[in-house]
Amino acid sequence: MPFAEISLIIPEVRQRLKAATTDEHSGHDWWHIHRVAATAVEIAQHEQADLQLVEVAALLHDIADWKFHGGNELAGPAAATALLTELNATPEVIDSVCQIIAGVTFKGAKVDTPMLTLEGKCVQDADRLDAIGAIGIARAFAFGGHFGRKMYDPDEAPVLHTSFEAYKKSGSHTLNHFYEKLLLLRDRMQTATGRKLAAQRHRVMVDFLKQFYAEAQMPVPSVLQEPT
Ligand code: ADP
Ligand code: NI
């Protein structure tokens, strides 16, 4: 049987992922996948990347994510390979998708996560845009509640992790996640379009945090007082 075109695979991938994630409650539900795919394609249009490769990789970017598979980073590419093989994708498409989804995840404040291809940069920026702004705030607290993390504990300071292993093990409260990841994402955007979209979402998080501290009658950390 000849290999299938990506355009023919995409609707089936969408349907499978939607069916598999509608009951997800940690911020990694179908609508996260849907938003990331839409934003990734929007970025790819501006950046003149391969739209179909970007879309299929974005749809698959969280499949068998390490956060839900005992920290195993290989589960995602393995699951993507199984699905794309079943759908008769070319080996080139499977390789490109696996390379993107293996590199997409955030690994700690002091850990570099380079993306080699333009298509990978579009997917990574789109995923990170969904981690910041109003939706990012909502997802962070949904994730924290889902995994039984505290919302806020002023006695527990954030940690800027120097290895993926240390980041994986962190069980800190959700306010710390802003300092350990979310506030760092704007300056790590890999495309000009991503940078543009991230600026406003970053300000939304800073305003939210300032209001949070005001209501909690706690001092605003100096990092939030820098001009945004
Ligand atoms: P990545 O692969 O880069 O982690 P995801 O698409 O899996 O990206 O989304 C991760 C999202 O899960 C975060 O942006 C946040 O909303 C949530 N999350 C992950 N770790 C934590 C945490 N320690 N506390 C709160 N939210 C978290
Ligand atoms: Ni994601």
mmCIF file of N, CA and C and ligand atoms in Angstrom, residues 26 28 32 61-62 65-67 104-106 127-128 130-131 136 139-141 143-144 149 167 170 172-174 177 180-182 185, ligand 1:
data_model
loop_
_atom_site.group_PDB
_atom_site.id
_atom_site.type_symbol
_atom_site.label_atom_id
_atom_site.label_comp_id
_atom_site.label_asym_id
_atom_site.label_seq_id
_atom_site.Cartn_x
_atom_site.Cartn_y
_atom_site.Cartn_z
ATOM 1 N N SER A 26 -6.224 18.042 33.587
ATOM 2 C CA SER A 26 -5.015 18.695 34.116
ATOM 3 C C SER A 26 -4.527 19.810 33.209
ATOM 4 N N HIS A 28 -4.333 19.404 29.940
ATOM 5 C CA HIS A 28 -3.794 18.764 28.738
ATOM 6 C C HIS A 28 -4.922 18.089 27.947
ATOM 7 N N HIS A 32 -6.646 22.047 24.656
ATOM 8 C CA HIS A 32 -5.226 22.473 24.653
ATOM 9 C C HIS A 32 -4.597 22.052 23.327
ATOM 10 N N HIS A 61 1.802 16.651 19.896
ATOM 11 C CA HIS A 61 2.926 17.076 20.745
ATOM 12 C C HIS A 61 2.858 16.572 22.183
ATOM 13 N N ASP A 62 1.652 16.325 22.687
ATOM 14 C CA ASP A 62 1.549 15.874 24.094
ATOM 15 C C ASP A 62 1.170 14.399 24.208
ATOM 16 N N ASP A 65 2.610 12.082 27.054
ATOM 17 C CA ASP A 65 3.532 13.038 27.685
ATOM 18 C C ASP A 65 4.230 12.421 28.904
ATOM 19 N N TRP A 66 5.497 12.765 29.119
ATOM 20 C CA TRP A 66 6.272 12.200 30.236
ATOM 21 C C TRP A 66 5.606 12.456 31.587
ATOM 22 N N LYS A 67 4.852 13.579 31.705
ATOM 23 C CA LYS A 67 4.243 13.928 32.993
ATOM 24 C C LYS A 67 3.204 12.890 33.427
ATOM 25 N N VAL A 104 10.050 19.228 22.364
ATOM 26 C CA VAL A 104 9.149 20.353 22.620
ATOM 27 C C VAL A 104 9.072 20.750 24.096
ATOM 28 N N THR A 105 9.221 19.799 24.992
ATOM 29 C CA THR A 105 8.884 20.047 26.396
ATOM 30 C C THR A 105 9.882 20.962 27.112
ATOM 31 N N PHE A 106 9.376 21.714 28.085
ATOM 32 C CA PHE A 106 10.219 22.550 28.949
ATOM 33 C C PHE A 106 10.928 21.625 29.944
ATOM 34 N N ASP A 127 2.941 25.758 21.851
ATOM 35 C CA ASP A 127 2.702 25.049 23.114
ATOM 36 C C ASP A 127 2.989 25.977 24.288
ATOM 37 N N ARG A 128 4.052 26.747 24.174
ATOM 38 C CA ARG A 128 4.437 27.639 25.277
ATOM 39 C C ARG A 128 3.477 28.827 25.379
ATOM 40 N N ASP A 130 0.358 28.594 24.996
ATOM 41 C CA ASP A 130 -0.805 28.069 25.712
ATOM 42 C C ASP A 130 -0.498 27.848 27.194
ATOM 43 N N ALA A 131 0.750 28.026 27.570
ATOM 44 C CA ALA A 131 1.146 27.892 28.984
ATOM 45 C C ALA A 131 1.182 29.251 29.666
ATOM 46 N N GLY A 136 -2.936 30.189 30.286
ATOM 47 C CA GLY A 136 -1.794 29.614 31.001
ATOM 48 C C GLY A 136 -2.018 29.612 32.510
ATOM 49 N N ARG A 139 -4.574 26.958 33.262
ATOM 50 C CA ARG A 139 -3.995 25.607 33.134
ATOM 51 C C ARG A 139 -3.089 25.276 34.313
ATOM 52 N N ALA A 140 -2.319 26.265 34.753
ATOM 53 C CA ALA A 140 -1.379 25.994 35.854
ATOM 54 C C ALA A 140 -2.139 25.560 37.109
ATOM 55 N N PHE A 141 -3.250 26.270 37.414
ATOM 56 C CA PHE A 141 -3.990 25.902 38.630
ATOM 57 C C PHE A 141 -4.767 24.602 38.438
ATOM 58 N N PHE A 143 -3.663 22.114 36.642
ATOM 59 C CA PHE A 143 -2.622 21.087 36.776
ATOM 60 C C PHE A 143 -2.285 20.866 38.252
ATOM 61 N N GLY A 144 -2.082 21.973 38.965
ATOM 62 C CA GLY A 144 -1.712 21.875 40.387
ATOM 63 C C GLY A 144 -2.787 21.133 41.177
ATOM 64 N N ARG A 149 -1.148 19.524 44.215
ATOM 65 C CA ARG A 149 -0.135 20.487 44.674
ATOM 66 C C ARG A 149 -0.803 21.643 45.396
ATOM 67 N N TYR A 167 13.873 18.965 37.594
ATOM 68 C CA TYR A 167 12.587 19.606 37.264
ATOM 69 C C TYR A 167 11.439 18.595 37.355
ATOM 70 N N SER A 170 10.281 17.961 40.898
ATOM 71 C CA SER A 170 9.774 19.067 41.695
ATOM 72 C C SER A 170 8.287 18.896 41.990
ATOM 73 N N SER A 172 6.584 21.397 43.774
ATOM 74 C CA SER A 172 6.350 22.685 44.413
ATOM 75 C C SER A 172 4.939 23.219 44.164
ATOM 76 N N HIS A 173 4.581 24.276 44.902
ATOM 77 C CA HIS A 173 3.232 24.852 44.752
ATOM 78 C C HIS A 173 3.100 25.636 43.443
ATOM 79 N N THR A 174 1.849 25.894 43.063
ATOM 80 C CA THR A 174 1.602 26.429 41.714
ATOM 81 C C THR A 174 2.133 27.854 41.520
ATOM 82 N N HIS A 177 5.462 27.803 40.145
ATOM 83 C CA HIS A 177 5.586 27.397 38.740
ATOM 84 C C HIS A 177 5.720 28.621 37.827
ATOM 85 N N GLU A 180 9.379 29.334 38.047
ATOM 86 C CA GLU A 180 10.203 28.210 37.577
ATOM 87 C C GLU A 180 10.034 27.972 36.082
ATOM 88 N N LYS A 181 8.938 28.459 35.507
ATOM 89 C CA LYS A 181 8.717 28.242 34.072
ATOM 90 C C LYS A 181 7.992 29.401 33.384
ATOM 91 N N LEU A 182 6.768 29.678 33.815
ATOM 92 C CA LEU A 182 5.855 30.472 32.977
ATOM 93 C C LEU A 182 6.369 31.880 32.650
ATOM 94 N N LEU A 185 9.058 32.037 29.735
ATOM 95 C CA LEU A 185 8.771 31.579 28.368
ATOM 96 C C LEU A 185 8.808 32.701 27.332
HETATM 97 P P1 ADP B 1 5.540 21.122 28.491
HETATM 98 O O1 ADP B 1 5.716 19.854 27.735
HETATM 99 O O2 ADP B 1 6.519 22.182 28.117
HETATM 100 O O3 ADP B 1 5.486 20.881 29.986
HETATM 101 P P2 ADP B 1 2.647 21.072 28.260
HETATM 102 O O4 ADP B 1 1.820 21.305 27.054
HETATM 103 O O5 ADP B 1 2.746 19.675 28.779
HETATM 104 O O6 ADP B 1 4.107 21.684 28.066
HETATM 105 O O7 ADP B 1 2.017 21.992 29.374
HETATM 106 C C1 ADP B 1 2.559 22.109 30.638
HETATM 107 C C2 ADP B 1 1.583 22.854 31.512
HETATM 108 O O8 ADP B 1 1.232 22.044 32.623
HETATM 109 C C3 ADP B 1 2.214 24.072 32.167
HETATM 110 O O9 ADP B 1 2.340 25.119 31.321
HETATM 111 C C4 ADP B 1 1.324 24.261 33.335
HETATM 112 O O10 ADP B 1 0.108 24.836 32.955
HETATM 113 C C5 ADP B 1 1.177 22.845 33.749
HETATM 114 N N1 ADP B 1 2.233 22.483 34.697
HETATM 115 C C6 ADP B 1 3.309 21.723 34.518
HETATM 116 N N2 ADP B 1 4.032 21.623 35.669
HETATM 117 C C7 ADP B 1 3.353 22.345 36.563
HETATM 118 C C8 ADP B 1 3.559 22.649 37.922
HETATM 119 N N3 ADP B 1 4.597 22.207 38.595
HETATM 120 N N4 ADP B 1 2.655 23.452 38.540
HETATM 121 C C9 ADP B 1 1.591 23.920 37.874
HETATM 122 N N5 ADP B 1 1.342 23.678 36.581
HETATM 123 C C10 ADP B 1 2.214 22.894 35.948
#
